[in-house]
Coordinates of C-alpha atoms and ligand atoms in Angstrom, one line a residue:
M1 CA 0.0 -0.2 0.2
T2 CA 1.7 3.2 -0.9
D3 CA 0.3 6.4 1.1
I4 CA -2.4 8.4 -0.7
K5 CA -2.1 12.5 -0.7
K6 CA -3.1 14.3 2.3
G7 CA -6.5 15.6 1.0
A8 CA -10.5 15.5 1.6
L9 CA -12.6 13.4 0.6
L10 CA -16.4 13.1 -1.4
V11 CA -18.2 10.6 0.0
L12 CA -22.3 10.2 -2.1
N13 CA -25.7 9.2 -2.0
S14 CA -27.7 10.2 -4.7
G15 CA -31.3 9.4 -5.4
S16 CA -33.8 10.6 -7.5
S17 CA -34.3 14.1 -6.3
S18 CA -31.4 14.5 -3.8
V19 CA -27.9 14.1 -2.8
K20 CA -26.7 13.0 1.0
F21 CA -22.5 13.6 1.0
T22 CA -19.8 13.9 3.3
V23 CA -16.5 14.7 3.2
F24 CA -14.2 13.5 5.2
Q25 CA -10.7 14.7 6.1
V26 CA -7.3 11.8 5.2
G27 CA -4.5 12.4 7.2
D28 CA -0.9 11.7 5.2
A29 CA 1.3 9.6 7.5
D30 CA -1.4 7.3 9.3
Q31 CA -4.6 7.7 6.6
K32 CA -6.9 8.0 9.1
I33 CA -11.1 9.3 8.3
A34 CA -11.9 11.9 9.9
L35 CA -15.7 13.5 9.6
Y36 CA -14.7 17.2 8.2
F37 CA -18.8 18.3 7.1
G38 CA -21.3 16.5 5.7
G39 CA -25.2 17.9 4.3
Q40 CA -28.0 17.4 1.7
L41 CA -29.0 18.8 -1.1
D42 CA -32.3 18.1 -1.4
G43 CA -35.7 19.0 -3.6
I44 CA -34.0 18.7 -7.1
G45 CA -36.2 19.4 -9.7
S46 CA -38.4 21.5 -7.4
S47 CA -37.1 23.9 -4.5
A48 CA -33.3 22.5 -4.0
H49 CA -32.4 23.2 -0.4
L50 CA -28.5 22.5 0.4
K51 CA -28.0 22.0 4.4
V52 CA -24.9 21.3 5.4
K53 CA -23.1 20.4 9.1
T54 CA -19.3 20.5 9.9
A55 CA -18.0 17.7 12.3
A56 CA -19.1 19.6 15.3
K57 CA -22.8 19.9 14.7
E58 CA -22.5 23.6 13.5
L59 CA -24.8 25.1 10.3
L60 CA -22.3 25.0 7.4
A61 CA -24.7 26.2 5.1
D62 CA -28.9 26.6 5.0
D63 CA -30.0 27.8 1.7
S64 CA -32.3 27.7 -1.0
W65 CA -31.0 26.7 -4.5
E66 CA -34.1 27.3 -6.0
H67 CA -31.8 29.9 -8.4
L68 CA -29.9 27.1 -8.9
D69 CA -32.2 24.6 -10.3
Q70 CA -31.1 22.7 -12.5
G71 CA -34.0 20.3 -12.5
T72 CA -32.1 16.6 -12.1
V73 CA -29.6 15.1 -9.5
P74 CA -26.9 15.0 -12.2
A75 CA -27.5 18.8 -13.9
I76 CA -27.4 20.0 -10.4
L77 CA -24.5 18.2 -9.3
P78 CA -20.9 20.1 -11.2
H79 CA -22.2 23.0 -8.9
L80 CA -22.6 21.1 -6.0
L81 CA -18.7 19.8 -6.2
E82 CA -17.8 23.6 -7.3
W83 CA -19.9 24.9 -3.7
I84 CA -18.3 21.9 -1.7
E85 CA -14.9 23.1 -2.8
S86 CA -15.2 26.4 -2.0
K87 CA -15.4 25.3 1.5
L88 CA -12.1 22.9 1.7
P89 CA -9.1 25.1 2.7
A90 CA -6.1 25.1 -0.3
D91 CA -4.0 22.8 1.9
L92 CA -7.2 20.3 1.9
P93 CA -7.6 19.8 -1.8
L94 CA -10.5 17.1 -3.5
I95 CA -8.8 13.5 -4.3
G96 CA -11.4 11.2 -4.9
A97 CA -14.4 10.7 -4.2
G98 CA -17.0 7.3 -2.9
H99 CA -20.2 6.6 -3.7
R100 CA -23.1 4.6 -2.3
V101 CA -24.4 1.6 -5.1
V102 CA -27.7 -0.4 -4.6
H103 CA -26.8 -3.5 -6.8
G104 CA -23.2 -5.2 -7.0
G105 CA -25.1 -8.3 -8.8
E106 CA -23.3 -11.6 -8.8
T107 CA -19.8 -10.8 -9.1
F108 CA -19.5 -7.5 -7.4
D109 CA -18.2 -8.7 -3.8
K110 CA -16.1 -5.7 -2.9
P111 CA -16.0 -1.9 -3.6
M112 CA -13.2 -0.8 -6.5
L113 CA -12.5 1.5 -8.7
I114 CA -14.3 2.8 -11.4
T115 CA -13.7 2.6 -15.3
D116 CA -15.7 2.9 -18.0
E117 CA -16.7 -1.1 -17.8
I118 CA -17.1 -1.0 -14.5
I119 CA -20.1 2.1 -15.5
E120 CA -21.1 -0.1 -18.4
K121 CA -21.6 -3.1 -15.9
L122 CA -23.4 -0.7 -13.8
T123 CA -26.0 0.5 -15.6
S124 CA -26.5 -3.5 -17.1
L125 CA -28.0 -4.0 -13.7
A126 CA -30.3 -0.9 -13.6
P127 CA -33.5 -3.8 -14.2
L128 CA -32.6 -5.7 -10.1
A129 CA -33.0 -1.9 -9.1
P130 CA -34.6 0.2 -10.9
L131 CA -35.8 3.0 -8.6
H132 CA -32.0 3.5 -7.4
Q133 CA -29.4 2.5 -9.3
P134 CA -30.2 4.4 -12.6
Q135 CA -29.9 7.6 -9.7
N136 CA -26.6 6.1 -9.0
V137 CA -24.5 5.4 -12.2
A138 CA -25.9 8.7 -12.8
A139 CA -24.0 10.4 -9.9
I140 CA -21.0 8.9 -11.1
K141 CA -21.6 9.5 -15.1
A142 CA -22.1 13.3 -14.4
L143 CA -18.6 13.8 -11.8
A144 CA -16.5 11.8 -14.3
A145 CA -18.0 13.9 -17.1
S146 CA -16.9 17.8 -15.1
R147 CA -14.1 16.1 -13.2
P148 CA -12.4 13.0 -14.8
D149 CA -9.0 13.1 -13.4
L150 CA -11.2 13.0 -10.0
P151 CA -10.9 9.4 -9.4
Q152 CA -14.1 7.4 -8.2
V153 CA -14.6 4.4 -5.9
A154 CA -18.2 2.2 -6.0
C155 CA -19.2 0.9 -3.1
Y156 CA -22.2 -1.9 -2.9
D157 CA -24.9 -2.5 -0.5
T158 CA -25.0 -5.9 -1.8
A159 CA -21.9 -7.3 -1.7
F160 CA -21.3 -8.0 2.3
H161 CA -24.0 -10.8 1.6
R162 CA -22.2 -11.6 -1.4
T163 CA -21.1 -15.1 0.9
I164 CA -24.9 -15.8 2.5
P165 CA -24.9 -20.0 0.9
A166 CA -27.0 -21.3 -1.1
I167 CA -29.0 -22.9 1.7
N168 CA -30.2 -19.4 3.1
G169 CA -29.5 -17.6 -0.9
T170 CA -31.8 -19.9 -2.9
F171 CA -35.4 -19.2 -3.4
A172 CA -38.0 -22.7 -4.2
I173 CA -38.5 -21.5 -7.6
P174 CA -37.1 -23.2 -10.5
K175 CA -33.5 -23.0 -11.1
E176 CA -33.3 -21.5 -14.8
Y177 CA -35.0 -18.7 -12.5
T178 CA -32.3 -19.5 -10.0
D179 CA -29.5 -19.8 -12.7
A180 CA -31.0 -16.6 -14.3
G181 CA -29.4 -14.9 -11.0
V182 CA -33.2 -14.2 -9.1
T183 CA -31.7 -14.7 -5.8
R184 CA -31.5 -13.3 -2.5
Y185 CA -28.6 -10.1 -2.9
G186 CA -29.6 -8.9 0.6
F187 CA -29.2 -4.3 1.1
H188 CA -28.0 -3.1 4.0
G189 CA -24.3 -4.0 3.4
L190 CA -22.6 -1.5 4.3
S191 CA -24.1 -1.2 8.0
Y192 CA -24.0 -4.0 8.7
E193 CA -19.8 -4.1 7.4
Y194 CA -19.4 -0.9 10.1
I195 CA -21.8 -2.7 12.5
A196 CA -18.8 -6.1 11.9
Y197 CA -15.8 -3.6 12.0
N198 CA -17.1 -1.6 15.1
L199 CA -17.8 -5.0 16.6
R200 CA -13.5 -6.1 15.7
Q201 CA -11.9 -3.1 17.1
N202 CA -14.3 -2.4 20.3
K203 CA -15.9 -5.9 21.6
P204 CA -13.4 -8.2 19.9
D205 CA -14.7 -11.0 21.3
L206 CA -17.8 -11.0 20.6
A207 CA -17.3 -10.4 16.8
K208 CA -16.4 -13.4 16.2
G209 CA -19.0 -15.0 17.7
K210 CA -23.0 -16.1 16.4
V211 CA -24.4 -12.1 15.7
V212 CA -27.6 -10.5 15.0
V213 CA -28.8 -7.1 13.3
A214 CA -31.1 -5.4 13.3
H215 CA -31.3 -2.1 11.1
L216 CA -34.2 -0.9 11.6
G217 CA -34.8 2.9 9.6
S218 CA -37.2 4.1 7.2
G219 CA -35.7 0.7 4.8
A220 CA -35.1 -2.3 7.7
S221 CA -33.5 -5.3 7.8
L222 CA -32.1 -8.3 9.4
A223 CA -28.6 -9.4 9.2
A224 CA -26.7 -13.0 10.6
L225 CA -22.9 -12.6 11.0
Q226 CA -20.6 -15.0 11.9
D227 CA -17.3 -13.9 12.4
G228 CA -18.2 -10.6 11.0
V229 CA -19.6 -12.7 7.7
S230 CA -23.3 -12.5 6.6
I231 CA -24.9 -15.9 6.0
D232 CA -27.6 -14.3 6.0
T233 CA -30.2 -12.0 5.4
S234 CA -33.7 -11.1 5.6
M235 CA -34.2 -8.6 2.2
G236 CA -33.9 -11.2 -0.6
F237 CA -33.9 -10.1 -4.3
S238 CA -35.1 -6.7 -4.1
A239 CA -36.0 -4.2 -1.2
L240 CA -39.2 -5.1 -0.2
D241 CA -38.8 -8.4 1.6
G242 CA -38.6 -9.4 5.3
I243 CA -40.0 -6.7 8.3
P244 CA -42.8 -4.6 7.0
M245 CA -41.4 -1.7 6.9
G246 CA -41.5 2.2 6.1
T247 CA -44.1 1.8 3.1
R248 CA -42.7 -1.4 1.9
P249 CA -44.4 -4.5 3.4
G250 CA -41.4 -6.8 4.1
S251 CA -42.4 -11.1 3.3
M252 CA -45.4 -11.8 1.8
D253 CA -47.8 -13.9 0.3
P254 CA -46.6 -13.9 -3.7
G255 CA -50.9 -14.8 -4.5
V256 CA -51.2 -11.5 -3.4
L257 CA -49.7 -10.3 -6.5
I258 CA -51.6 -12.3 -8.7
Y259 CA -54.9 -11.7 -7.4
L260 CA -54.4 -7.7 -7.4
M261 CA -53.2 -8.2 -11.2
R262 CA -56.4 -10.4 -12.0
E263 CA -59.5 -8.8 -9.6
H264 CA -58.5 -5.2 -9.7
N265 CA -56.2 -4.4 -12.8
M266 CA -53.5 -4.0 -11.4
D267 CA -50.1 -3.4 -13.9
V268 CA -46.4 -4.4 -13.4
D269 CA -46.3 0.1 -12.6
D270 CA -49.1 -0.1 -10.1
L271 CA -48.2 -3.1 -8.4
E272 CA -44.4 -1.6 -7.8
K273 CA -46.1 1.5 -7.0
M274 CA -48.0 0.5 -3.7
L275 CA -45.3 -1.9 -3.0
Y276 CA -42.6 0.7 -2.2
Y277 CA -44.6 3.2 -1.1
K278 CA -47.9 2.7 0.1
C279 CA -47.1 -0.1 2.6
G280 CA -45.8 -1.0 5.4
I281 CA -46.7 0.9 9.0
L282 CA -47.7 3.6 6.0
G283 CA -50.4 1.1 4.8
I284 CA -51.1 -1.2 8.2
S285 CA -52.1 2.4 10.2
D286 CA -53.5 4.3 7.2
I287 CA -51.8 8.0 9.5
S288 CA -47.8 7.6 8.5
N289 CA -44.6 6.1 7.7
D290 CA -42.7 7.2 9.9
M291 CA -42.4 5.7 13.6
R292 CA -42.5 8.4 16.0
D293 CA -46.2 9.9 14.1
I294 CA -46.9 6.1 15.1
E295 CA -45.3 5.3 18.6
E296 CA -47.4 8.5 18.9
N297 CA -50.8 7.7 17.9
Q298 CA -53.5 5.4 19.9
E299 CA -56.1 5.0 17.0
P300 CA -55.8 1.2 16.7
G301 CA -54.3 1.2 12.8
A302 CA -51.7 2.9 14.8
V303 CA -51.4 0.3 17.4
L304 CA -51.3 -2.2 15.2
A305 CA -48.5 -1.2 12.8
L306 CA -46.8 -1.3 15.9
D307 CA -47.8 -4.1 16.9
I308 CA -46.5 -6.0 13.5
F309 CA -43.1 -4.1 13.5
C310 CA -41.7 -4.9 17.2
Q311 CA -43.2 -9.0 16.8
R312 CA -41.9 -10.0 12.7
T313 CA -38.6 -8.6 13.6
A314 CA -38.7 -10.5 17.1
K315 CA -40.0 -13.5 14.7
Q316 CA -36.7 -13.0 12.4
I317 CA -33.9 -12.4 14.6
A318 CA -35.7 -15.6 15.9
S319 CA -35.1 -17.2 12.2
L320 CA -31.3 -15.3 12.4
A321 CA -30.8 -17.5 15.3
V322 CA -31.1 -20.5 13.1
S323 CA -29.1 -19.8 10.3
L324 CA -27.0 -19.3 13.1
G325 CA -27.0 -22.3 15.1
G326 CA -27.6 -19.6 18.5
I327 CA -26.9 -16.3 19.0
D328 CA -24.4 -14.4 20.6
A329 CA -24.6 -10.5 20.4
L330 CA -27.7 -8.8 19.2
V331 CA -27.7 -5.3 17.7
F332 CA -29.5 -2.5 16.8
T333 CA -29.0 0.3 14.8
A334 CA -30.3 2.9 11.8
G335 CA -33.1 5.6 12.9
I336 CA -35.8 3.4 14.6
G337 CA -32.8 0.5 16.6
E338 CA -29.8 4.0 18.0
N339 CA -33.7 6.2 18.5
G340 CA -36.5 3.8 19.5
P341 CA -36.6 2.3 23.1
I342 CA -40.1 1.6 22.9
I343 CA -39.7 -0.6 20.1
R344 CA -36.3 -1.8 21.6
D345 CA -38.5 -3.1 24.1
K346 CA -41.4 -4.8 22.4
V347 CA -38.6 -6.8 19.7
C348 CA -36.7 -7.7 22.9
A349 CA -40.4 -8.8 25.1
D350 CA -40.7 -11.4 22.5
L351 CA -37.5 -13.1 23.0
A352 CA -37.6 -13.0 26.3
F353 CA -37.9 -17.3 25.2
M354 CA -34.2 -16.9 23.8
G355 CA -32.5 -15.0 27.0
I356 CA -33.0 -12.0 26.1
K357 CA -33.8 -9.2 28.4
L358 CA -32.9 -5.7 28.6
D359 CA -32.2 -3.5 31.6
A360 CA -35.1 -1.2 31.0
E361 CA -32.7 1.9 33.0
K362 CA -30.3 1.4 30.2
N363 CA -32.2 0.9 27.0
D364 CA -34.4 4.5 27.7
T365 CA -31.1 5.8 28.5
R366 CA -30.2 7.5 25.1
G367 CA -25.8 6.8 25.1
V368 CA -25.7 3.5 26.5
E369 CA -24.1 1.0 24.1
L370 CA -25.1 -2.2 26.2
I371 CA -28.4 -2.2 27.4
S372 CA -29.6 -5.9 28.2
T373 CA -29.1 -7.3 31.7
E374 CA -26.3 -9.1 33.2
E375 CA -27.3 -12.5 33.0
S376 CA -29.1 -12.1 28.7
V377 CA -27.9 -12.3 25.5
P378 CA -26.6 -9.4 25.5
V379 CA -28.1 -6.9 23.3
M380 CA -26.4 -3.2 22.4
V381 CA -26.8 0.0 20.3
I382 CA -24.5 1.0 17.9
P383 CA -24.8 3.6 15.7
T384 CA -24.0 2.9 12.1
D385 CA -21.6 4.6 10.2
E386 CA -22.2 3.9 6.2
E387 CA -20.1 6.8 5.2
F388 CA -17.6 6.1 7.2
M389 CA -16.7 2.4 5.5
I390 CA -17.8 4.4 2.7
A391 CA -14.8 6.4 3.0
Q392 CA -12.9 3.6 4.6
H393 CA -12.9 1.6 1.2
A394 CA -12.0 4.5 -0.7
V395 CA -8.9 5.1 0.7
N396 CA -7.6 1.5 1.3
I397 CA -8.5 1.3 -2.5
L398 CA -7.3 4.8 -3.7
S399 CA -3.8 4.4 -1.8
A400 CA -3.6 0.6 -3.6
Ligands
LIG1 P1 -33.4 6.2 8.7 O1 -33.9 6.2 7.5 O2 -32.5 4.8 9.7 O3 -32.4 7.1 9.0 O4 -34.8 6.5 10.0 C1 -35.7 7.0 9.5 C2 -36.7 6.1 10.7 O5 -36.5 6.1 12.2 C3 -38.4 7.2 10.4 O6 -39.2 5.6 10.8 C4 -38.2 7.4 11.9 O7 -39.3 7.7 12.5 C5 -36.8 6.4 12.9 N1 -37.0 7.2 14.1 C6 -35.9 8.3 14.4 N2 -35.9 8.8 15.4 C7 -37.0 7.5 16.5 C8 -37.7 8.1 18.2 N3 -36.8 8.1 18.6 N4 -38.2 7.4 18.0 C9 -38.9 6.2 16.8 N5 -38.0 6.5 15.2 C10 -37.4 6.9 15.1

């Protein structure tokens, strides 16, 4: 490994109307990375707005970009890059960019330097993630066009799960479709990889064991890690599978889809819209997709949505414990996992039969990592950091 020069590394997560970005400072001597500033440009195409905070959580920008509204993410990206570079001191030049890319298909099992061939391959994977992959690729292309000198690295949400064995990864469908790639890919891989990294640094004994990680955010999934390696996960071919999410249903009877097509005249676009945007907590409650609204609401729909979310999460944890042949630790992470003591409490209450018991006071105290009783299987809250993971990968690749 050779040292890369001191500089700033840009991490991008690009959607259809928003770009989340984080800038890390890379030290020249030890190649250590530290958060510099980060934020979001959202409302692109309607009323673009830039909000950025420094590492110390001070506001660096909270500005309307409507005057600059270029309509699409690729069109506005060069302006964002210009803004970012204007905030960097002369001794901290931009040295590279890392992208979160949703799908790496069957072959991409690790992050990589982006070339024209890689862009072509990623474009061809769009049918596997039609709502996200084209946005990720468009951002890569826009950056390459405006700054061809800037090395870019792709980090895949699916890559971490390429270790899942056939017994957990294969759907019970005709083999010809399995052979054509209709299989469990799994998502949130960068989050699970960060948790595995964090455990290796801070709890090396647990890191070697059987760990179930519950990434509970507006998108939610769980993974089974054995010695830091993914052996099973709740999401499948698409990010619709597993437990119910903010607006996605999680696992459901596929016969429902046939029925809706036949009897309710729904076509593939109607189904896609319903499954990605109208189901899950929003669908059940008919109130909101935001877990905070659901927790505060006593309407029967909200109560049912909360109960279903917690019980399906507990069932999934038990299922992943079967894949692992036991459980040495349970980790909660992401928006709900990190900030939702009521939900953690309800999930763990259903898992008492597995030796899981929370310490109520610790569970209620923000910032406490170990929230279980002394006799319990350890239950932890670990804030995830997918951007750090991308930056770490990019530094490793750029210095290779
Ligand atoms: P993420 O996708 O990881 O940003 O997580 C977003 C989800 O976290 C939303 O459903 C929020 O309602 C949820 N969330 C954030 N704070 C809390 C909280 N204090 N209690 C319960 N859920 C929360």
